[in-house]
Coordinates of C-alpha atoms in Angstrom, one line a residue:
M1185 CA -74.3 99.7 114.6
A1186 CA -73.9 99.6 110.9
P1187 CA -76.6 99.2 108.2
Y1188 CA -76.9 95.7 106.4
A1189 CA -77.9 94.9 103.5
S1190 CA -77.7 91.3 101.6
A1191 CA -79.3 89.7 98.4
L1192 CA -81.9 87.0 98.6
P1193 CA -81.1 83.8 97.2
A1194 CA -83.8 82.2 94.6
E1195 CA -87.1 81.2 96.1
Q1196 CA -87.1 77.1 96.0
T1197 CA -90.3 74.6 96.9
T1198 CA -90.5 72.4 99.4
T1199 CA -92.3 68.9 99.1
A1200 CA -94.7 69.8 100.4
G1201 CA -95.8 72.9 98.4
A1202 CA -94.2 76.1 100.8
R1203 CA -92.4 78.2 99.5
V1204 CA -89.0 78.5 100.8
L1205 CA -85.9 80.9 100.8
R1206 CA -82.7 79.0 102.0
G1207 CA -79.4 80.2 103.4
V1208 CA -80.5 84.0 103.6
E1209 CA -77.8 85.8 105.0
Y1210 CA -79.4 88.2 107.8
A1211 CA -75.6 89.7 109.5
S1212 CA -72.3 89.0 109.2
P1213 CA -70.5 89.6 112.4
P1214 CA -66.6 91.0 111.1
G1215 CA -64.3 87.8 111.9
F1216 CA -67.0 84.9 111.8
R1217 CA -68.7 83.1 109.4
P1218 CA -72.2 84.6 107.8
L1219 CA -75.4 84.2 109.9
L1220 CA -78.5 82.2 107.6
L1221 CA -81.5 82.3 108.2
D1222 CA -84.2 79.7 105.9
L1223 CA -87.8 81.8 105.3
Y1224 CA -91.0 79.6 104.4
R1225 CA -93.8 80.9 103.1
P1226 CA -97.5 80.2 101.7
A1227 CA -97.0 78.8 98.3
H1228 CA -99.7 81.6 97.4
D1229 CA -99.5 85.0 98.6
P1230 CA -102.0 86.0 100.8
Q1231 CA -104.4 88.7 101.1
R1232 CA -102.6 90.0 104.3
P1233 CA -99.2 89.7 105.9
V1234 CA -99.0 86.7 107.8
P1235 CA -97.4 86.0 111.1
V1236 CA -93.9 84.6 111.8
V1237 CA -92.9 81.9 114.0
V1238 CA -89.0 82.2 114.8
F1239 CA -87.5 78.9 115.3
L1240 CA -84.6 78.8 117.6
H1241 CA -82.7 75.0 117.3
G1242 CA -81.0 73.2 120.3
G1243 CA -77.7 71.7 120.3
G1244 CA -76.3 72.5 123.9
W1245 CA -74.9 75.7 122.4
R1246 CA -72.1 73.5 120.4
T1247 CA -74.3 72.2 117.9
G1248 CA -77.0 72.0 116.1
R1249 CA -78.7 73.1 112.5
R1250 CA -81.7 75.6 111.1
D1251 CA -83.3 73.1 109.3
Q1252 CA -84.0 70.5 112.6
F1253 CA -87.0 70.9 113.9
G1254 CA -85.2 68.0 116.3
P1255 CA -84.8 64.6 116.0
A1256 CA -88.2 63.0 117.4
F1257 CA -90.3 65.0 113.7
A1258 CA -87.2 64.0 111.4
G1259 CA -89.9 61.0 110.2
W1260 CA -92.6 63.1 109.8
P1261 CA -93.6 62.6 105.9
V1262 CA -94.8 66.9 106.3
G1263 CA -92.6 68.4 108.4
P1264 CA -93.1 70.7 111.1
F1265 CA -92.2 73.6 109.4
D1266 CA -94.6 73.2 106.4
R1267 CA -97.5 72.2 108.8
L1268 CA -96.8 75.7 110.2
V1269 CA -97.1 77.5 106.6
R1270 CA -100.4 75.1 106.1
A1271 CA -101.1 76.9 109.7
G1272 CA -100.9 80.6 108.1
F1273 CA -97.8 81.1 109.4
A1274 CA -94.3 82.1 107.8
V1275 CA -91.5 80.7 109.6
A1276 CA -87.7 81.7 109.5
S1277 CA -85.3 79.9 111.3
L1278 CA -81.7 81.2 112.4
D1279 CA -78.4 80.3 112.5
Y1280 CA -76.9 81.8 115.4
R1281 CA -73.2 81.7 116.3
L1282 CA -72.1 78.9 118.5
S1283 CA -70.7 78.7 122.0
G1284 CA -67.1 77.3 119.9
E1285 CA -67.3 80.6 117.7
A1286 CA -68.2 82.8 120.7
V1287 CA -69.4 82.9 124.3
F1288 CA -72.6 84.8 125.4
P1289 CA -74.3 87.5 124.4
A1290 CA -73.2 86.4 121.1
Q1291 CA -76.2 84.0 120.7
L1292 CA -78.9 86.6 122.2
H1293 CA -77.2 89.6 119.8
D1294 CA -77.3 87.6 116.6
G1295 CA -81.2 86.7 117.4
K1296 CA -81.8 90.1 117.9
A1297 CA -80.5 91.1 114.3
A1298 CA -82.4 88.8 112.7
L1299 CA -85.5 89.7 114.3
R1300 CA -84.7 93.4 113.4
W1301 CA -83.8 91.9 109.5
L1302 CA -87.4 90.6 109.9
S1303 CA -88.7 93.4 110.7
A1304 CA -87.1 95.5 107.8
H1305 CA -88.2 93.4 105.1
A1306 CA -91.5 92.1 106.3
G1307 CA -93.2 94.7 103.7
A1308 CA -91.3 92.8 101.1
L1309 CA -92.1 89.5 102.1
G1310 CA -95.8 89.4 102.9
L1311 CA -95.0 89.0 106.7
D1312 CA -96.2 90.7 109.7
A1313 CA -93.7 92.1 112.3
G1314 CA -96.4 92.9 115.0
R1315 CA -97.2 89.0 115.2
V1316 CA -93.9 87.0 116.0
V1317 CA -94.1 83.6 117.7
L1318 CA -90.6 82.5 119.1
W1319 CA -90.5 79.1 119.3
G1320 CA -87.1 77.4 120.7
E1321 CA -86.1 73.7 121.4
S1322 CA -83.7 73.1 124.2
A1323 CA -80.9 76.0 124.0
G1324 CA -82.9 77.2 121.2
G1325 CA -85.6 77.7 123.7
H1326 CA -83.3 79.2 126.6
L1327 CA -83.1 82.1 123.7
A1328 CA -86.4 82.3 122.8
A1329 CA -86.9 82.9 126.5
L1330 CA -84.4 85.4 126.5
L1331 CA -85.1 87.2 123.7
A1332 CA -88.6 87.9 124.5
L1333 CA -87.7 89.0 128.0
T1334 CA -85.0 91.6 127.0
D1335 CA -87.1 93.3 124.4
G1336 CA -87.2 96.7 124.3
R1337 CA -84.1 96.8 126.1
P1338 CA -81.5 98.5 124.1
E1339 CA -78.1 97.3 126.4
W1340 CA -79.2 93.7 124.9
E1341 CA -79.2 94.7 121.2
G1342 CA -75.3 94.1 119.9
E1343 CA -73.8 95.4 117.2
V1344 CA -74.8 93.2 114.9
G1345 CA -76.9 93.2 111.4
E1346 CA -78.8 96.3 110.5
P1347 CA -80.4 98.8 113.2
G1348 CA -83.9 99.4 113.6
A1349 CA -86.5 98.4 115.6
G1350 CA -87.5 94.8 116.0
V1351 CA -90.7 92.9 115.7
T1352 CA -93.9 92.2 118.4
V1353 CA -92.9 88.8 120.3
A1354 CA -96.8 87.8 121.0
G1355 CA -95.8 84.5 122.3
V1356 CA -93.4 82.4 123.2
V1357 CA -92.5 78.4 123.0
D1358 CA -89.7 77.7 125.2
W1359 CA -89.2 73.6 124.9
Y1360 CA -87.5 72.4 127.4
G1361 CA -84.8 75.0 127.2
P1362 CA -82.8 76.2 130.6
A1363 CA -84.1 78.7 132.6
D1364 CA -81.3 79.2 135.3
L1365 CA -77.8 78.8 134.8
R1366 CA -77.2 78.6 139.0
T1367 CA -79.8 75.9 140.0
M1368 CA -79.5 73.3 136.9
Q1369 CA -76.7 71.6 138.6
R1370 CA -78.7 71.2 142.4
Q1371 CA -82.3 70.2 140.2
S1372 CA -80.6 67.8 138.0
R1373 CA -81.9 64.1 137.8
P1374 CA -79.7 61.4 139.4
D1375 CA -79.1 59.6 136.1
A1376 CA -78.4 62.9 134.2
V1377 CA -76.0 63.0 131.7
S1378 CA -73.9 66.2 132.3
A1379 CA -72.9 67.9 135.4
P1380 CA -73.8 71.8 134.6
D1381 CA -71.9 73.4 137.1
A1382 CA -68.2 71.3 135.3
V1383 CA -65.4 73.2 134.1
D1384 CA -66.4 71.6 130.4
S1385 CA -70.0 71.2 130.2
R1386 CA -72.2 72.9 127.8
E1387 CA -72.7 76.2 130.4
A1388 CA -69.1 76.8 131.4
L1389 CA -68.9 77.1 127.6
L1390 CA -71.2 79.2 126.6
I1391 CA -70.5 81.6 129.9
G1392 CA -66.8 81.3 128.7
A1393 CA -66.6 80.0 132.8
P1394 CA -67.7 77.6 134.9
V1395 CA -70.9 78.5 136.1
P1396 CA -70.1 78.7 140.2
Q1397 CA -66.9 80.9 138.9
A1398 CA -68.7 83.2 137.0
P1399 CA -72.1 83.8 139.3
E1400 CA -72.5 87.3 137.3
R1401 CA -72.7 86.1 134.1
A1402 CA -74.7 82.9 134.7
A1403 CA -77.5 85.1 135.8
A1404 CA -76.8 87.1 133.1
A1405 CA -77.3 84.5 130.5
S1406 CA -80.2 82.9 132.5
P1407 CA -84.3 84.1 131.6
V1408 CA -85.3 84.1 134.8
S1409 CA -83.2 87.3 136.1
H1410 CA -84.7 89.1 133.0
V1411 CA -88.2 88.0 134.1
S1412 CA -90.8 91.5 134.1
A1413 CA -94.3 91.8 134.1
A1414 CA -93.7 93.5 130.3
A1415 CA -93.4 89.5 129.1
P1416 CA -95.4 88.0 126.1
P1417 CA -97.5 84.9 127.0
F1418 CA -95.4 81.6 127.2
L1419 CA -96.0 78.1 126.6
L1420 CA -93.2 75.9 128.3
A1421 CA -93.4 72.0 127.9
H1422 CA -91.0 70.0 129.4
G1423 CA -90.2 65.5 130.0
T1424 CA -90.5 64.7 133.7
A1425 CA -87.6 62.4 132.8
D1426 CA -85.2 64.9 131.0
R1427 CA -81.9 64.0 132.0
F1428 CA -80.0 67.2 130.2
V1429 CA -81.8 70.0 131.3
P1430 CA -84.3 69.0 134.1
S1431 CA -87.9 70.0 134.5
G1432 CA -87.1 72.2 137.4
Q1433 CA -85.9 74.3 134.8
S1434 CA -89.2 75.1 133.4
E1435 CA -91.2 74.8 136.6
Q1436 CA -88.6 77.8 138.3
L1437 CA -89.3 80.0 135.1
A1438 CA -92.9 79.6 135.3
E1439 CA -92.8 80.0 138.9
A1440 CA -90.6 83.6 138.1
L1441 CA -93.9 84.9 135.3
R1442 CA -97.0 83.9 137.6
A1443 CA -94.9 86.3 140.2
H1444 CA -95.2 89.0 138.1
G1445 CA -98.8 88.2 136.7
C1446 CA -97.2 87.2 133.4
L1447 CA -99.6 85.0 131.0
V1448 CA -97.7 80.9 131.4
T1449 CA -98.3 77.7 130.7
L1450 CA -97.0 74.9 131.5
H1451 CA -97.1 71.5 130.3
L1452 CA -94.7 68.9 132.3
V1453 CA -95.1 65.2 129.6
E1454 CA -94.8 62.4 132.3
H1455 CA -92.1 59.9 131.2
A1456 CA -90.4 61.7 128.5
D1457 CA -86.9 62.8 128.3
H1458 CA -84.5 65.3 126.5
L1459 CA -86.0 66.2 123.1
W1460 CA -89.1 64.0 123.3
A1461 CA -87.0 60.9 123.6
G1462 CA -89.4 58.3 125.0
L1463 CA -92.4 60.4 123.6
P1464 CA -94.3 57.6 121.7
D1465 CA -95.8 60.4 119.9
P1466 CA -94.5 63.9 119.6
E1467 CA -97.7 65.0 117.9
A1468 CA -99.9 66.1 120.5
V1469 CA -97.1 68.5 122.2
F1470 CA -96.5 70.0 118.3
A1471 CA -100.2 70.7 118.4
E1472 CA -100.3 72.3 121.4
A1473 CA -97.5 74.6 120.5
V1474 CA -99.6 75.1 116.7
E1475 CA -102.2 76.1 118.6
F1476 CA -100.4 78.4 121.2
A1477 CA -99.1 80.0 118.3
V1478 CA -102.6 80.9 116.8
Q1479 CA -104.6 81.6 119.7
V1480 CA -101.7 84.6 120.7
C1481 CA -101.5 86.0 117.2
G1482 CA -105.7 86.1 117.1
A1483 CA -105.6 86.3 113.2
P1484 CA -108.6 85.0 112.3
G1485 CA -108.3 82.3 109.5
L1486 CA -105.3 81.0 111.3
A1487 CA -106.1 77.7 112.5
A1488 CA -103.4 74.4 113.5
P1489 CA -103.0 71.7 110.2
A1490 CA -105.6 68.7 110.9

């Protein structure tokens, strides 16, 4: 793994007043596009380094953008990234290679590279690499869980980006993320809009083969396979009417975490579909996640925004 460095872009200011570095290049895998992140920070330098929320977007590992938190939040006058900054966090929202570019574990390697980059540059950017919350939705929730559950395992670090130590993961917010690719098909609702075991499914594109034909690859790409007693606290939130990722996935991951004595909160949101569709107001699920992030970071002065 060769050292990696890239110049920082000019700092901008969001309409809500947060500072943001857009398009920071955190790694450049040979033969692929540069991998970028956006880093949001408080308007004024705090007296002490701030904890970090690392956000991973959804999109079935095929699509998605780092500047989008999800369609349920698109109309908020003050968006989720700015709200998290107001709550006392920095926010790093990541690109990662999509399944049309590379198969698993490339996506996990990219996330690991981003965490190492944040750790290496934490001092210069006023970040506390010892207090990091991973937060993802859908495919991003899957990757957030995998990043946390493979922490400290060098075989999953990959060769992307700069070397060095990663961050300390204080907790994980996993919104409706896949947890076990091998059980998704049988857990799916009768009105499911996709068949995870199909040859052209999102899951097949992720691992490079249909799930039933590649059980070892499917297991390796499943967070439940990596659960151990070392896992950080988890907040799992999932709609009971999810037609893309069955809510049984979060139930299965919660059961595995509890079996290892890990701290986990499972919130099944009645009647909500994927992406919180059908939920009249996502304010409560967002506030719950912010409160969880504040609690696991254990930071005086951090509080959920009013």
